[in-house]
XYZ file of C-alpha atoms in Angstrom:
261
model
C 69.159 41.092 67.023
C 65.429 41.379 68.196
C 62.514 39.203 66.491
C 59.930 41.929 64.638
C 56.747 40.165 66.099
C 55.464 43.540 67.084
C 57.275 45.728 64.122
C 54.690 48.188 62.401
C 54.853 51.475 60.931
C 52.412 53.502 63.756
C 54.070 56.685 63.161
C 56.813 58.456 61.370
C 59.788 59.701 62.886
C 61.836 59.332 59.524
C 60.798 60.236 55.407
C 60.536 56.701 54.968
C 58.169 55.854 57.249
C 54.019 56.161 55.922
C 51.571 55.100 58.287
C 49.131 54.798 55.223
C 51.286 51.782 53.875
C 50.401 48.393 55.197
C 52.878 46.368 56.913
C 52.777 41.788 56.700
C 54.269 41.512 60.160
C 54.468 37.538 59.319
C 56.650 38.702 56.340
C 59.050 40.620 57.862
C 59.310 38.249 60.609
C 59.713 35.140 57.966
C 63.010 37.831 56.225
C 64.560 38.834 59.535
C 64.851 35.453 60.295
C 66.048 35.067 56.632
C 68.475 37.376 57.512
C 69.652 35.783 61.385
C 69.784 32.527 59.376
C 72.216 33.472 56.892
C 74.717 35.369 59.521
C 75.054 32.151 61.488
C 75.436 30.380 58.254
C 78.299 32.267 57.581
C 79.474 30.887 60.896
C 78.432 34.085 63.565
C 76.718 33.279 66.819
C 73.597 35.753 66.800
C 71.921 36.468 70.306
C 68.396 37.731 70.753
C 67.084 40.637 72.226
C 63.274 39.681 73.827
C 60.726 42.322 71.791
C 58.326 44.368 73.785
C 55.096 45.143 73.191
C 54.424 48.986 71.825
C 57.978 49.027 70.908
C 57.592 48.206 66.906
C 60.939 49.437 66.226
C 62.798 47.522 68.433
C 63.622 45.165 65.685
C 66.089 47.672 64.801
C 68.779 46.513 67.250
C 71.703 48.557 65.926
C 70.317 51.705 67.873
C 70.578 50.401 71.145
C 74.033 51.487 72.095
C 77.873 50.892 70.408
C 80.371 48.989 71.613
C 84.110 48.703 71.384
C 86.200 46.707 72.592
C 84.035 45.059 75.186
C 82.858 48.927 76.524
C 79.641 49.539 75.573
C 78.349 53.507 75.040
C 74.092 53.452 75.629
C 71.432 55.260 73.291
C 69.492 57.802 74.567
C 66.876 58.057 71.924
C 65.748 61.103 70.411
C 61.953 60.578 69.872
C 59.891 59.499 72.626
C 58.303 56.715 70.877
C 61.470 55.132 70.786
C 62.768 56.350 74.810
C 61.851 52.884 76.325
C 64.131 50.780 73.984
C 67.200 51.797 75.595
C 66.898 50.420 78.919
C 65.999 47.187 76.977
C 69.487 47.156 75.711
C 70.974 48.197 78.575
C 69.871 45.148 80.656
C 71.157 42.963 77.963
C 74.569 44.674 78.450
C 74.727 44.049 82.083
C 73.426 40.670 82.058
C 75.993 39.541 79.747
C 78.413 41.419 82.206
C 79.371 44.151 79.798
C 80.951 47.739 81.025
C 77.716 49.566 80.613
C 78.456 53.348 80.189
C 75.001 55.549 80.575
C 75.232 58.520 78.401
C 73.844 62.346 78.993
C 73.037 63.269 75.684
C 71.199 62.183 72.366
C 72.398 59.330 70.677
C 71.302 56.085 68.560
C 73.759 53.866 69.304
C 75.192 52.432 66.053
C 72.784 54.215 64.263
C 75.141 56.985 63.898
C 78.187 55.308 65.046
C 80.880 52.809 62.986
C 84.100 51.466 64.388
C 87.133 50.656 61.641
C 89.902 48.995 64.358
C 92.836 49.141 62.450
C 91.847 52.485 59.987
C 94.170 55.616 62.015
C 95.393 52.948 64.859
C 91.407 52.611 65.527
C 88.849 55.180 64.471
C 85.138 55.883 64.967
C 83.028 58.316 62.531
C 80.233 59.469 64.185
C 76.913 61.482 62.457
C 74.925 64.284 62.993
C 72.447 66.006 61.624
C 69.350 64.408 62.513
C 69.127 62.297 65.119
C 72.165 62.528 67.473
C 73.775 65.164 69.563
C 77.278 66.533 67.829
C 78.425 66.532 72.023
C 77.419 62.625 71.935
C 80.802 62.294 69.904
C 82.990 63.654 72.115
C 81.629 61.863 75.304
C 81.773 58.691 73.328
C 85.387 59.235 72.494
C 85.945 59.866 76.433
C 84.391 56.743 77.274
C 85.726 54.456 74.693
C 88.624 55.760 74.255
C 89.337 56.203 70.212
C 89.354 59.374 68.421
C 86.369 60.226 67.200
C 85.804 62.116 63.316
C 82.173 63.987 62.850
C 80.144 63.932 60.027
C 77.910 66.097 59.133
C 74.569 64.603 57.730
C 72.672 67.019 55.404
C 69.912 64.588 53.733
C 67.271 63.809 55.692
C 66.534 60.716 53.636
C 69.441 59.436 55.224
C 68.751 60.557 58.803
C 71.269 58.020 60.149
C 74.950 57.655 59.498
C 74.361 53.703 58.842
C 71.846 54.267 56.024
C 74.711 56.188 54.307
C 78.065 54.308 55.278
C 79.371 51.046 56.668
C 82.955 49.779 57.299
C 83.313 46.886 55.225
C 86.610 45.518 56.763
C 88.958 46.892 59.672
C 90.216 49.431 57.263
C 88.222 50.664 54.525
C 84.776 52.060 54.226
C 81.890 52.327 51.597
C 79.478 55.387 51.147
C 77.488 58.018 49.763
C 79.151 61.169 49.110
C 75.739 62.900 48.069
C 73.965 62.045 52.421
C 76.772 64.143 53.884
C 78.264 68.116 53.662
C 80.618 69.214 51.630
C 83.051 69.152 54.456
C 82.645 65.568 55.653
C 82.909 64.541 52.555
C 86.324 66.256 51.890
C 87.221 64.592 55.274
C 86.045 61.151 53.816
C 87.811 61.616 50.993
C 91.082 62.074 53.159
C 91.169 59.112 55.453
C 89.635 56.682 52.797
C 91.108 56.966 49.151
C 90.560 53.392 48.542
C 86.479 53.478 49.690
C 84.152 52.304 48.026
C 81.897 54.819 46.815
C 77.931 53.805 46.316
C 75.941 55.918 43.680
C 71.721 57.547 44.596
C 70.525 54.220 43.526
C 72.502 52.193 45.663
C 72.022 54.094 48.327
C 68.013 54.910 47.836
C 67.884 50.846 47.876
C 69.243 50.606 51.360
C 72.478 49.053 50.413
C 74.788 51.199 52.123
C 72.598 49.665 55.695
C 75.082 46.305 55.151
C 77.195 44.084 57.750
C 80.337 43.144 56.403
C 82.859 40.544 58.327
C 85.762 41.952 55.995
C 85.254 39.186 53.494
C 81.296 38.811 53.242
C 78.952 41.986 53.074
C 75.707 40.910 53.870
C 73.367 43.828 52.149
C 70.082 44.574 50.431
C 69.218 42.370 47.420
C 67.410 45.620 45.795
C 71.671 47.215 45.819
C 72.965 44.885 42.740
C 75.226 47.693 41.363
C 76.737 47.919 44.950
C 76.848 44.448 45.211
C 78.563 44.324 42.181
C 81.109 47.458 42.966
C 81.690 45.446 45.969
C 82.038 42.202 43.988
C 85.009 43.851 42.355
C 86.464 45.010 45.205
C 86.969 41.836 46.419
C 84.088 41.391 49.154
C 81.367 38.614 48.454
C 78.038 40.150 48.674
C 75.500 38.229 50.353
C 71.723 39.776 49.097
C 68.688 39.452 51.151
C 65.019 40.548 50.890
C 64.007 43.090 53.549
C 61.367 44.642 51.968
C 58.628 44.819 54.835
C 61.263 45.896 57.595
C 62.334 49.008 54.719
C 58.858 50.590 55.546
C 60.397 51.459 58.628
C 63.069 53.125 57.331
C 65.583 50.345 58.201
C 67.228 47.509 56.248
C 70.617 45.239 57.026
C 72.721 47.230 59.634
C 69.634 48.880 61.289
C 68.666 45.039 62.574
C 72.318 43.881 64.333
C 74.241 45.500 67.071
C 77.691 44.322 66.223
C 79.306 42.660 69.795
C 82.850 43.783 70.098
C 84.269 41.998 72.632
């Protein structure tokens, strides 16, 4: 995760984004560390990312690169606002003496990436669309080695694949039918029966940008029909406020890269 101490909306690269709307940086900074507080509460270590000035959206960890299995696959970022974030990231990797693999194309790390271990013998879904390259799927499938499914992101609302689905154990998923193409979601529909399928408000509210540990689902308090879909499902939902950080077009998901050792 990485402190918001220099978060602000100063442009917009995404429809939710307004630089007309005022950020409280001391808000957002007072619910992110809401949010790190209640993921080591529920017994995860957290580790910090140092924020740089005239990177405000480097509180948005998550886009930084993916990792599986103790490989980790760097972001090249689309927009140039955001270009100088991924060598940030990429000297965390190292540091901690991670297998750092560069990539050569457009990607946002987790952004558009999600890892279900045991779904398939180990599968990643990967988006597209909007923000990263359809021939970053393929070289992240050479250098992690697990198949990789594309999804095809037609909804520029959500313009990542984590604003519109999140694994919520090793196995099963939850999503939006409505952010993807017909195609992917025929696809979906295939490898996940059992999902759990969020409705426009849900998803509108940011609650589909969750972190789930398989038995807890951390998500946006503003989701309480997912939480309660996911209630039913089984999975505890854990709600927090993340109002100020949702004016960048970010909730949950969008502030943790998830360390797969």
């Amino acid at each position: 995760m990485c402190s918001p101490e220099h978060f602000a909306v100063e442009y917009a690269i995404n429809p939710w984004m307004d630089v007309t709307t005022p950020v409280d940086a001391e808000l957002a900074v007072k619910q992110w560390d809401r949010l790190r507080e209640t993921l080591v509460g529920l017994g995860h270590e957290v580790h910090q990312l140092t924020p740089e000035p005239g990177l405000p959206d480097m509180v948005f960890a998550a886009n930084g690169a993916f990792v599986v299995d103790g490989t980790v696959y760097g972001a090249q970022f689309k927009h140039e606002q955001r270009t100088a974030e991924a060598a940030a990231h990429r000297a965390f990797y190292e540091a901690q003496g991670w297998r750092f693999i560069a990539p050569t194309v457009t990607n946002e790390g987790e952004g558009d990436f999600a890892y279900l271990p045991e779904a398939h013998g180990g599968l990643i879904l990967a988006g597209y669309g909007f923000r990263t390259d359809p021939a970053a799927h393929a070289e992240a499938q050479e250098a992690l080695g697990r198949p990789v499914v594309s999804l095809r992101l037609v909804d520029p609302r959500f313009y990542h694949l984590d604003v519109a689905l999140a694994s919520i154990d090793d196995t099963n998923i939850v999503y939006y039918p409505g952010a993807f193409s017909v195609a992917s979601q025929k696809v979906l529909a295939q490898l996940f029966p059992d999902a759990v399928v969020a409705d426009d408000e849900d998803a509108l509210a940011f609650g589909l940008n969750l972190v789930s540990d398989g038995r807890n689902v951390v998500l946006n308090s503003e989701a309480t029909r997912l939480a309660g879909k996911l209630k039913a499902a089984g999975y505890q939902p854990v709600p927090v406020e993340l109002a100020e950080l949702k004016k960048g077009g970010g909730s949950v998901k969008c502030c943790i890269a998830e360390l797969r050792h």
